[in-house]
Amino acid sequence: MMPFKIHCIDVQNSLQNYIWLLEHTASHQVAVIDPTEAGLVQDYCAEHGLTLSQIWLTHWHKDHIGGVPGLIQGQNLPVYGPRAELSKIPLITHPLEHEEQFSFHGADIQVIAVPGHTLGHIVYFIDAIDMLFCGDTLFAMGCGRVFEGTYSQMYHSLSRLAALPPRTQVYCTHEYTLSNAQFAKHVEPDNQAILERFEHIECLRMLGQCTLPSSIEDELQTNPFLRADSVEEFQRLRTLKDQF
């Protein structure tokens, strides 16, 4: 049996955030990724008998770090996050750079720098358990807006993620999949994989169910941004999506 388990907290805010918890099942200790609100995490942990032991941050946007002050209050919790965004997230205790690693109960967590959405955005890849926590860089059938970086940076960041093992499970931080699927269908109307996935996602959302995780394999088949073969094509698609 795998020694880790994933939990999802639906924040139910206007940005449709999810907070992911990675549980080490033997100890019931969890790492929380991008905690939007402290109270939601504290209540969930109390209800499920979990103990928070690590906080992982992907970038500085408030809906990803808003819960940190409340979670660390009175506790000596390690907060992992991008070194490049220390000035914006001063609560980081373990600043991280590209290709650095740390561990969580024996699992090696690999840090990958993915500038574009923000300049210091990082993601967390755990090869041993096929998991990627990718914040706002890669979404199911989509990608984050290019706010601080360049289109070239974002294209190359997505290329890094596209090169991960196809079996990798993709845990992004927003429930944007249906609108992303509508856009994918619009730009690739003859892609059968997109049409089939769109129908599946539409059913899930009609039932109020989460569409995540995705996988790198699914994204390579159905995500127009991963399928773009040049920076220029990526920029054209991202600009189109911004106005869609």
PDB file of C-alpha atoms in Angstrom:
ATOM      1  CA  MET A   1       0.000   0.000   0.000  1.00  0.00           C
ATOM      2  CA  MET A   2       1.260   3.459  -0.936  1.00  0.00           C
ATOM      3  CA  PRO A   3       2.387   5.345   2.194  1.00  0.00           C
ATOM      4  CA  PHE A   4       0.850   8.592   0.938  1.00  0.00           C
ATOM      5  CA  LYS A   5      -2.672   9.821   0.355  1.00  0.00           C
ATOM      6  CA  ILE A   6      -4.057  13.003  -1.193  1.00  0.00           C
ATOM      7  CA  HIS A   7      -6.774  15.163   0.341  1.00  0.00           C
ATOM      8  CA  CYS A   8      -8.544  18.035  -1.401  1.00  0.00           C
ATOM      9  CA  ILE A   9     -10.171  21.060   0.219  1.00  0.00           C
ATOM     10  CA  ASP A  10     -12.526  22.980  -2.078  1.00  0.00           C
ATOM     11  CA  VAL A  11     -12.187  26.601  -0.951  1.00  0.00           C
ATOM     12  CA  GLN A  12     -15.464  27.486  -2.725  1.00  0.00           C
ATOM     13  CA  ASN A  13     -14.294  31.005  -3.470  1.00  0.00           C
ATOM     14  CA  SER A  14     -14.736  33.049  -6.647  1.00  0.00           C
ATOM     15  CA  LEU A  15     -11.327  31.900  -7.922  1.00  0.00           C
ATOM     16  CA  GLN A  16     -12.288  28.231  -7.451  1.00  0.00           C
ATOM     17  CA  ASN A  17      -9.157  27.367  -5.454  1.00  0.00           C
ATOM     18  CA  TYR A  18      -8.291  23.913  -4.228  1.00  0.00           C
ATOM     19  CA  ILE A  19      -5.962  23.313  -1.285  1.00  0.00           C
ATOM     20  CA  TRP A  20      -4.101  19.993  -1.563  1.00  0.00           C
ATOM     21  CA  LEU A  21      -2.906  18.012   1.437  1.00  0.00           C
ATOM     22  CA  LEU A  22      -0.358  15.218   1.071  1.00  0.00           C
ATOM     23  CA  GLU A  23      -0.727  12.768   3.963  1.00  0.00           C
ATOM     24  CA  HIS A  24       1.908  10.331   5.170  1.00  0.00           C
ATOM     25  CA  THR A  25      -0.570   7.622   6.153  1.00  0.00           C
ATOM     26  CA  ALA A  26       1.510   5.942   8.871  1.00  0.00           C
ATOM     27  CA  SER A  27       2.002   9.153  10.887  1.00  0.00           C
ATOM     28  CA  HIS A  28      -1.068  11.112   9.668  1.00  0.00           C
ATOM     29  CA  GLN A  29       1.243  14.082   9.125  1.00  0.00           C
ATOM     30  CA  VAL A  30       0.451  16.287   6.152  1.00  0.00           C
ATOM     31  CA  ALA A  31       2.099  18.808   3.898  1.00  0.00           C
ATOM     32  CA  VAL A  32      -0.303  21.493   2.703  1.00  0.00           C
ATOM     33  CA  ILE A  33       0.186  23.088  -0.701  1.00  0.00           C
ATOM     34  CA  ASP A  34      -0.844  26.719  -1.303  1.00  0.00           C
ATOM     35  CA  PRO A  35      -3.199  27.192   1.670  1.00  0.00           C
ATOM     36  CA  THR A  36      -5.715  29.889   0.737  1.00  0.00           C
ATOM     37  CA  GLU A  37      -7.281  30.088   4.202  1.00  0.00           C
ATOM     38  CA  ALA A  38      -5.939  28.863   7.549  1.00  0.00           C
ATOM     39  CA  GLY A  39      -9.315  28.002   9.077  1.00  0.00           C
ATOM     40  CA  LEU A  40     -10.256  25.585   6.303  1.00  0.00           C
ATOM     41  CA  VAL A  41      -6.993  23.658   6.738  1.00  0.00           C
ATOM     42  CA  GLN A  42      -7.200  23.632  10.534  1.00  0.00           C
ATOM     43  CA  ASP A  43     -10.806  22.430  10.516  1.00  0.00           C
ATOM     44  CA  TYR A  44     -10.093  19.736   7.922  1.00  0.00           C
ATOM     45  CA  CYS A  45      -7.070  18.435   9.836  1.00  0.00           C
ATOM     46  CA  ALA A  46      -9.027  18.363  13.106  1.00  0.00           C
ATOM     47  CA  GLU A  47     -11.924  16.505  11.477  1.00  0.00           C
ATOM     48  CA  HIS A  48      -9.692  13.882   9.846  1.00  0.00           C
ATOM     49  CA  GLY A  49      -7.114  13.418  12.610  1.00  0.00           C
ATOM     50  CA  LEU A  50      -4.267  14.963  10.626  1.00  0.00           C
ATOM     51  CA  THR A  51      -1.257  16.922  11.875  1.00  0.00           C
ATOM     52  CA  LEU A  52       0.178  19.690   9.705  1.00  0.00           C
ATOM     53  CA  SER A  53       3.961  19.349   9.446  1.00  0.00           C
ATOM     54  CA  GLN A  54       5.012  21.243   6.290  1.00  0.00           C
ATOM     55  CA  ILE A  55       3.746  24.101   4.099  1.00  0.00           C
ATOM     56  CA  TRP A  56       4.682  24.268   0.393  1.00  0.00           C
ATOM     57  CA  LEU A  57       4.113  27.454  -1.618  1.00  0.00           C
ATOM     58  CA  THR A  58       4.335  27.776  -5.404  1.00  0.00           C
ATOM     59  CA  HIS A  59       4.159  31.580  -5.768  1.00  0.00           C
ATOM     60  CA  TRP A  60       3.251  34.781  -3.977  1.00  0.00           C
ATOM     61  CA  HIS A  61      -0.357  35.422  -5.080  1.00  0.00           C
ATOM     62  CA  LYS A  62      -2.633  35.971  -2.109  1.00  0.00           C
ATOM     63  CA  ASP A  63      -5.005  33.086  -2.872  1.00  0.00           C
ATOM     64  CA  HIS A  64      -1.987  30.758  -2.524  1.00  0.00           C
ATOM     65  CA  ILE A  65      -0.408  32.139   0.654  1.00  0.00           C
ATOM     66  CA  GLY A  66      -3.322  33.729   2.526  1.00  0.00           C
ATOM     67  CA  GLY A  67      -3.547  30.980   5.137  1.00  0.00           C
ATOM     68  CA  VAL A  68       0.146  30.863   6.072  1.00  0.00           C
ATOM     69  CA  PRO A  69       0.157  33.436   8.926  1.00  0.00           C
ATOM     70  CA  GLY A  70      -2.719  31.669  10.692  1.00  0.00           C
ATOM     71  CA  LEU A  71      -1.236  28.200  10.203  1.00  0.00           C
ATOM     72  CA  ILE A  72       2.206  29.030  11.613  1.00  0.00           C
ATOM     73  CA  GLN A  73       0.933  31.047  14.554  1.00  0.00           C
ATOM     74  CA  GLY A  74       2.435  29.560  17.718  1.00  0.00           C
ATOM     75  CA  GLN A  75       4.026  26.710  15.727  1.00  0.00           C
ATOM     76  CA  ASN A  76       7.506  26.138  14.374  1.00  0.00           C
ATOM     77  CA  LEU A  77       6.354  24.893  10.966  1.00  0.00           C
ATOM     78  CA  PRO A  78       8.718  24.789   7.978  1.00  0.00           C
ATOM     79  CA  VAL A  79       7.455  26.900   5.087  1.00  0.00           C
ATOM     80  CA  TYR A  80       8.940  25.969   1.701  1.00  0.00           C
ATOM     81  CA  GLY A  81       8.684  28.401  -1.195  1.00  0.00           C
ATOM     82  CA  PRO A  82      10.491  30.183  -4.028  1.00  0.00           C
ATOM     83  CA  ARG A  83      13.699  31.983  -3.070  1.00  0.00           C
ATOM     84  CA  ALA A  84      13.041  34.442  -5.904  1.00  0.00           C
ATOM     85  CA  GLU A  85       9.852  35.606  -4.140  1.00  0.00           C
ATOM     86  CA  LEU A  86      11.205  35.920  -0.589  1.00  0.00           C
ATOM     87  CA  SER A  87      10.590  39.668  -0.642  1.00  0.00           C
ATOM     88  CA  LYS A  88       6.901  39.000  -1.314  1.00  0.00           C
ATOM     89  CA  ILE A  89       6.599  35.951   0.998  1.00  0.00           C
ATOM     90  CA  PRO A  90       8.793  36.779   4.005  1.00  0.00           C
ATOM     91  CA  LEU A  91       7.285  33.871   5.985  1.00  0.00           C
ATOM     92  CA  ILE A  92       9.250  31.328   3.892  1.00  0.00           C
ATOM     93  CA  THR A  93      11.727  29.493   6.164  1.00  0.00           C
ATOM     94  CA  HIS A  94      13.160  27.187   3.470  1.00  0.00           C
ATOM     95  CA  PRO A  95      13.743  29.177   0.256  1.00  0.00           C
ATOM     96  CA  LEU A  96      14.075  26.947  -2.810  1.00  0.00           C
ATOM     97  CA  GLU A  97      15.616  27.184  -6.259  1.00  0.00           C
ATOM     98  CA  HIS A  98      15.415  25.134  -9.459  1.00  0.00           C
ATOM     99  CA  GLU A  99      16.516  21.495  -9.061  1.00  0.00           C
ATOM    100  CA  GLU A 100      16.845  21.687  -5.271  1.00  0.00           C
ATOM    101  CA  GLN A 101      15.323  18.833  -3.282  1.00  0.00           C
ATOM    102  CA  PHE A 102      13.927  18.247   0.180  1.00  0.00           C
ATOM    103  CA  SER A 103      12.071  15.318   1.715  1.00  0.00           C
ATOM    104  CA  PHE A 104       8.735  14.506   3.275  1.00  0.00           C
ATOM    105  CA  HIS A 105       8.696  11.184   5.137  1.00  0.00           C
ATOM    106  CA  GLY A 106      11.213   9.588   2.816  1.00  0.00           C
ATOM    107  CA  ALA A 107       9.794  10.957  -0.436  1.00  0.00           C
ATOM    108  CA  ASP A 108      12.169  13.207  -2.404  1.00  0.00           C
ATOM    109  CA  ILE A 109      10.476  16.427  -3.467  1.00  0.00           C
ATOM    110  CA  GLN A 110      12.064  17.933  -6.570  1.00  0.00           C
ATOM    111  CA  VAL A 111      11.758  21.675  -7.189  1.00  0.00           C
ATOM    112  CA  ILE A 112      11.285  22.887 -10.765  1.00  0.00           C
ATOM    113  CA  ALA A 113      11.406  26.604 -11.605  1.00  0.00           C
ATOM    114  CA  VAL A 114       8.593  27.655 -13.960  1.00  0.00           C
ATOM    115  CA  PRO A 115       8.717  31.446 -14.463  1.00  0.00           C
ATOM    116  CA  GLY A 116       5.915  33.035 -16.454  1.00  0.00           C
ATOM    117  CA  HIS A 117       2.768  33.391 -14.348  1.00  0.00           C
ATOM    118  CA  THR A 118       5.046  35.004 -11.758  1.00  0.00           C
ATOM    119  CA  LEU A 119       8.814  35.389 -12.105  1.00  0.00           C
ATOM    120  CA  GLY A 120       9.641  33.103  -9.193  1.00  0.00           C
ATOM    121  CA  HIS A 121       6.943  30.430  -9.581  1.00  0.00           C
ATOM    122  CA  ILE A 122       8.098  26.920  -8.641  1.00  0.00           C
ATOM    123  CA  VAL A 123       6.400  23.516  -8.707  1.00  0.00           C
ATOM    124  CA  TYR A 124       6.889  20.352  -6.670  1.00  0.00           C
ATOM    125  CA  PHE A 125       7.468  17.021  -8.428  1.00  0.00           C
ATOM    126  CA  ILE A 126       7.547  13.691  -6.554  1.00  0.00           C
ATOM    127  CA  ASP A 127       8.724  11.035  -8.990  1.00  0.00           C
ATOM    128  CA  ALA A 128       8.375   8.123  -6.542  1.00  0.00           C
ATOM    129  CA  ILE A 129       4.610   8.661  -6.221  1.00  0.00           C
ATOM    130  CA  ASP A 130       3.928  10.232  -9.647  1.00  0.00           C
ATOM    131  CA  MET A 131       2.700  13.579  -8.349  1.00  0.00           C
ATOM    132  CA  LEU A 132       3.128  17.162  -9.538  1.00  0.00           C
ATOM    133  CA  PHE A 133       1.831  20.145  -7.550  1.00  0.00           C
ATOM    134  CA  CYS A 134       1.966  22.888 -10.149  1.00  0.00           C
ATOM    135  CA  GLY A 135       0.144  25.908  -8.709  1.00  0.00           C
ATOM    136  CA  ASP A 136      -0.945  28.229 -11.522  1.00  0.00           C
ATOM    137  CA  THR A 137       1.511  27.218 -14.254  1.00  0.00           C
ATOM    138  CA  LEU A 138      -0.150  24.161 -15.762  1.00  0.00           C
ATOM    139  CA  PHE A 139      -3.908  23.683 -15.484  1.00  0.00           C
ATOM    140  CA  ALA A 140      -6.031  20.784 -16.689  1.00  0.00           C
ATOM    141  CA  MET A 141      -6.392  21.624 -20.402  1.00  0.00           C
ATOM    142  CA  GLY A 142      -4.959  25.093 -19.800  1.00  0.00           C
ATOM    143  CA  CYS A 143      -2.216  27.208 -18.273  1.00  0.00           C
ATOM    144  CA  GLY A 144      -1.891  30.284 -16.105  1.00  0.00           C
ATOM    145  CA  ARG A 145      -1.950  33.817 -17.449  1.00  0.00           C
ATOM    146  CA  VAL A 146       1.398  35.399 -18.194  1.00  0.00           C
ATOM    147  CA  PHE A 147       1.441  38.154 -15.551  1.00  0.00           C
ATOM    148  CA  GLU A 148       5.075  38.866 -14.677  1.00  0.00           C
ATOM    149  CA  GLY A 149       7.169  36.821 -17.064  1.00  0.00           C
ATOM    150  CA  THR A 150       7.386  36.619 -20.845  1.00  0.00           C
ATOM    151  CA  TYR A 151       5.579  34.312 -23.236  1.00  0.00           C
ATOM    152  CA  SER A 152       8.928  32.706 -23.975  1.00  0.00           C
ATOM    153  CA  GLN A 153       9.493  31.974 -20.268  1.00  0.00           C
ATOM    154  CA  MET A 154       6.028  30.462 -19.892  1.00  0.00           C
ATOM    155  CA  TYR A 155       6.410  28.354 -23.035  1.00  0.00           C
ATOM    156  CA  HIS A 156       9.701  26.926 -21.805  1.00  0.00           C
ATOM    157  CA  SER A 157       8.287  26.390 -18.304  1.00  0.00           C
ATOM    158  CA  LEU A 158       5.414  24.366 -19.754  1.00  0.00           C
ATOM    159  CA  SER A 159       7.898  22.429 -21.913  1.00  0.00           C
ATOM    160  CA  ARG A 160       9.714  21.417 -18.717  1.00  0.00           C
ATOM    161  CA  LEU A 161       6.497  20.024 -17.283  1.00  0.00           C
ATOM    162  CA  ALA A 162       5.526  18.350 -20.556  1.00  0.00           C
ATOM    163  CA  ALA A 163       8.790  16.382 -20.377  1.00  0.00           C
ATOM    164  CA  LEU A 164       7.876  14.755 -17.039  1.00  0.00           C
ATOM    165  CA  PRO A 165       6.817  11.078 -17.093  1.00  0.00           C
ATOM    166  CA  PRO A 166       3.394  10.687 -18.796  1.00  0.00           C
ATOM    167  CA  ARG A 167       2.018   8.844 -15.732  1.00  0.00           C
ATOM    168  CA  THR A 168       2.579  11.938 -13.535  1.00  0.00           C
ATOM    169  CA  GLN A 169      -0.617  13.086 -11.821  1.00  0.00           C
ATOM    170  CA  VAL A 170      -1.180  16.825 -12.170  1.00  0.00           C
ATOM    171  CA  TYR A 171      -2.545  18.665  -9.125  1.00  0.00           C
ATOM    172  CA  CYS A 172      -3.134  22.300 -10.053  1.00  0.00           C
ATOM    173  CA  THR A 173      -4.786  24.841  -7.792  1.00  0.00           C
ATOM    174  CA  HIS A 174      -7.979  25.913  -9.571  1.00  0.00           C
ATOM    175  CA  GLU A 175     -11.131  24.300 -10.945  1.00  0.00           C
ATOM    176  CA  TYR A 176     -10.849  25.958 -14.354  1.00  0.00           C
ATOM    177  CA  THR A 177     -11.104  22.751 -16.363  1.00  0.00           C
ATOM    178  CA  LEU A 178     -14.511  23.268 -17.978  1.00  0.00           C
ATOM    179  CA  SER A 179     -13.716  26.731 -19.349  1.00  0.00           C
ATOM    180  CA  ASN A 180     -10.300  25.452 -20.455  1.00  0.00           C
ATOM    181  CA  ALA A 181     -11.983  22.516 -22.216  1.00  0.00           C
ATOM    182  CA  GLN A 182     -14.375  24.882 -23.996  1.00  0.00           C
ATOM    183  CA  PHE A 183     -11.409  26.874 -25.279  1.00  0.00           C
ATOM    184  CA  ALA A 184      -9.507  23.717 -26.297  1.00  0.00           C
ATOM    185  CA  LYS A 185     -12.543  22.548 -28.279  1.00  0.00           C
ATOM    186  CA  HIS A 186     -12.738  25.964 -29.931  1.00  0.00           C
ATOM    187  CA  VAL A 187      -9.109  25.953 -31.132  1.00  0.00           C
ATOM    188  CA  GLU A 188      -8.878  22.212 -31.950  1.00  0.00           C
ATOM    189  CA  PRO A 189     -12.407  21.291 -33.105  1.00  0.00           C
ATOM    190  CA  ASP A 190     -11.224  18.082 -34.802  1.00  0.00           C
ATOM    191  CA  ASN A 191      -9.271  16.690 -31.835  1.00  0.00           C
ATOM    192  CA  GLN A 192     -11.250  13.619 -30.779  1.00  0.00           C
ATOM    193  CA  ALA A 193      -9.425  13.341 -27.436  1.00  0.00           C
ATOM    194  CA  ILE A 194     -10.453  16.904 -26.580  1.00  0.00           C
ATOM    195  CA  LEU A 195     -14.090  16.284 -27.564  1.00  0.00           C
ATOM    196  CA  GLU A 196     -14.269  13.153 -25.399  1.00  0.00           C
ATOM    197  CA  ARG A 197     -12.590  14.804 -22.445  1.00  0.00           C
ATOM    198  CA  PHE A 198     -14.869  17.838 -22.745  1.00  0.00           C
ATOM    199  CA  GLU A 199     -17.958  15.609 -22.424  1.00  0.00           C
ATOM    200  CA  HIS A 200     -16.490  13.843 -19.396  1.00  0.00           C
ATOM    201  CA  ILE A 201     -15.587  17.131 -17.682  1.00  0.00           C
ATOM    202  CA  GLU A 202     -19.008  18.615 -18.423  1.00  0.00           C
ATOM    203  CA  CYS A 203     -20.616  15.607 -16.682  1.00  0.00           C
ATOM    204  CA  LEU A 204     -18.313  15.906 -13.663  1.00  0.00           C
ATOM    205  CA  ARG A 205     -19.070  19.603 -13.237  1.00  0.00           C
ATOM    206  CA  MET A 206     -22.813  19.088 -13.633  1.00  0.00           C
ATOM    207  CA  LEU A 207     -22.518  16.688 -10.684  1.00  0.00           C
ATOM    208  CA  GLY A 208     -20.433  19.232  -8.755  1.00  0.00           C
ATOM    209  CA  GLN A 209     -17.393  16.948  -8.796  1.00  0.00           C
ATOM    210  CA  CYS A 210     -13.700  17.845  -8.957  1.00  0.00           C
ATOM    211  CA  THR A 211     -12.037  17.347 -12.371  1.00  0.00           C
ATOM    212  CA  LEU A 212      -8.559  16.800 -10.919  1.00  0.00           C
ATOM    213  CA  PRO A 213      -6.011  15.357 -10.934  1.00  0.00           C
ATOM    214  CA  SER A 214      -5.139  15.302 -14.577  1.00  0.00           C
ATOM    215  CA  SER A 215      -2.052  13.574 -15.969  1.00  0.00           C
ATOM    216  CA  ILE A 216       0.822  14.665 -18.168  1.00  0.00           C
ATOM    217  CA  GLU A 217      -0.318  12.060 -20.712  1.00  0.00           C
ATOM    218  CA  ASP A 218      -3.828  13.562 -20.855  1.00  0.00           C
ATOM    219  CA  GLU A 219      -2.431  17.086 -21.103  1.00  0.00           C
ATOM    220  CA  LEU A 220      -0.158  16.185 -24.033  1.00  0.00           C
ATOM    221  CA  GLN A 221      -3.248  14.966 -25.905  1.00  0.00           C
ATOM    222  CA  THR A 222      -5.770  17.648 -24.926  1.00  0.00           C
ATOM    223  CA  ASN A 223      -4.026  20.827 -23.727  1.00  0.00           C
ATOM    224  CA  PRO A 224      -3.512  23.305 -26.604  1.00  0.00           C
ATOM    225  CA  PHE A 225      -0.779  25.143 -24.680  1.00  0.00           C
ATOM    226  CA  LEU A 226       1.321  21.987 -24.292  1.00  0.00           C
ATOM    227  CA  ARG A 227       0.673  21.145 -27.929  1.00  0.00           C
ATOM    228  CA  ALA A 228       1.943  24.504 -29.231  1.00  0.00           C
ATOM    229  CA  ASP A 229       5.163  23.896 -31.160  1.00  0.00           C
ATOM    230  CA  SER A 230       6.675  27.377 -30.887  1.00  0.00           C
ATOM    231  CA  VAL A 231       6.712  30.427 -28.620  1.00  0.00           C
ATOM    232  CA  GLU A 232       4.791  32.333 -31.301  1.00  0.00           C
ATOM    233  CA  GLU A 233       2.038  29.719 -31.420  1.00  0.00           C
ATOM    234  CA  PHE A 234       1.879  29.651 -27.629  1.00  0.00           C
ATOM    235  CA  GLN A 235       1.596  33.463 -27.471  1.00  0.00           C
ATOM    236  CA  ARG A 236      -1.183  33.424 -30.085  1.00  0.00           C
ATOM    237  CA  LEU A 237      -3.148  30.845 -28.082  1.00  0.00           C
ATOM    238  CA  ARG A 238      -2.578  32.545 -24.723  1.00  0.00           C
ATOM    239  CA  THR A 239      -3.715  35.906 -26.146  1.00  0.00           C
ATOM    240  CA  LEU A 240      -6.794  34.251 -27.636  1.00  0.00           C
ATOM    241  CA  LYS A 241      -7.604  32.596 -24.296  1.00  0.00           C
ATOM    242  CA  ASP A 242      -7.263  35.913 -22.450  1.00  0.00           C
ATOM    243  CA  GLN A 243     -10.122  37.250 -24.605  1.00  0.00           C
ATOM    244  CA  PHE A 244     -12.178  34.035 -24.821  1.00  0.00           C
TER     245      PHE A 244
END
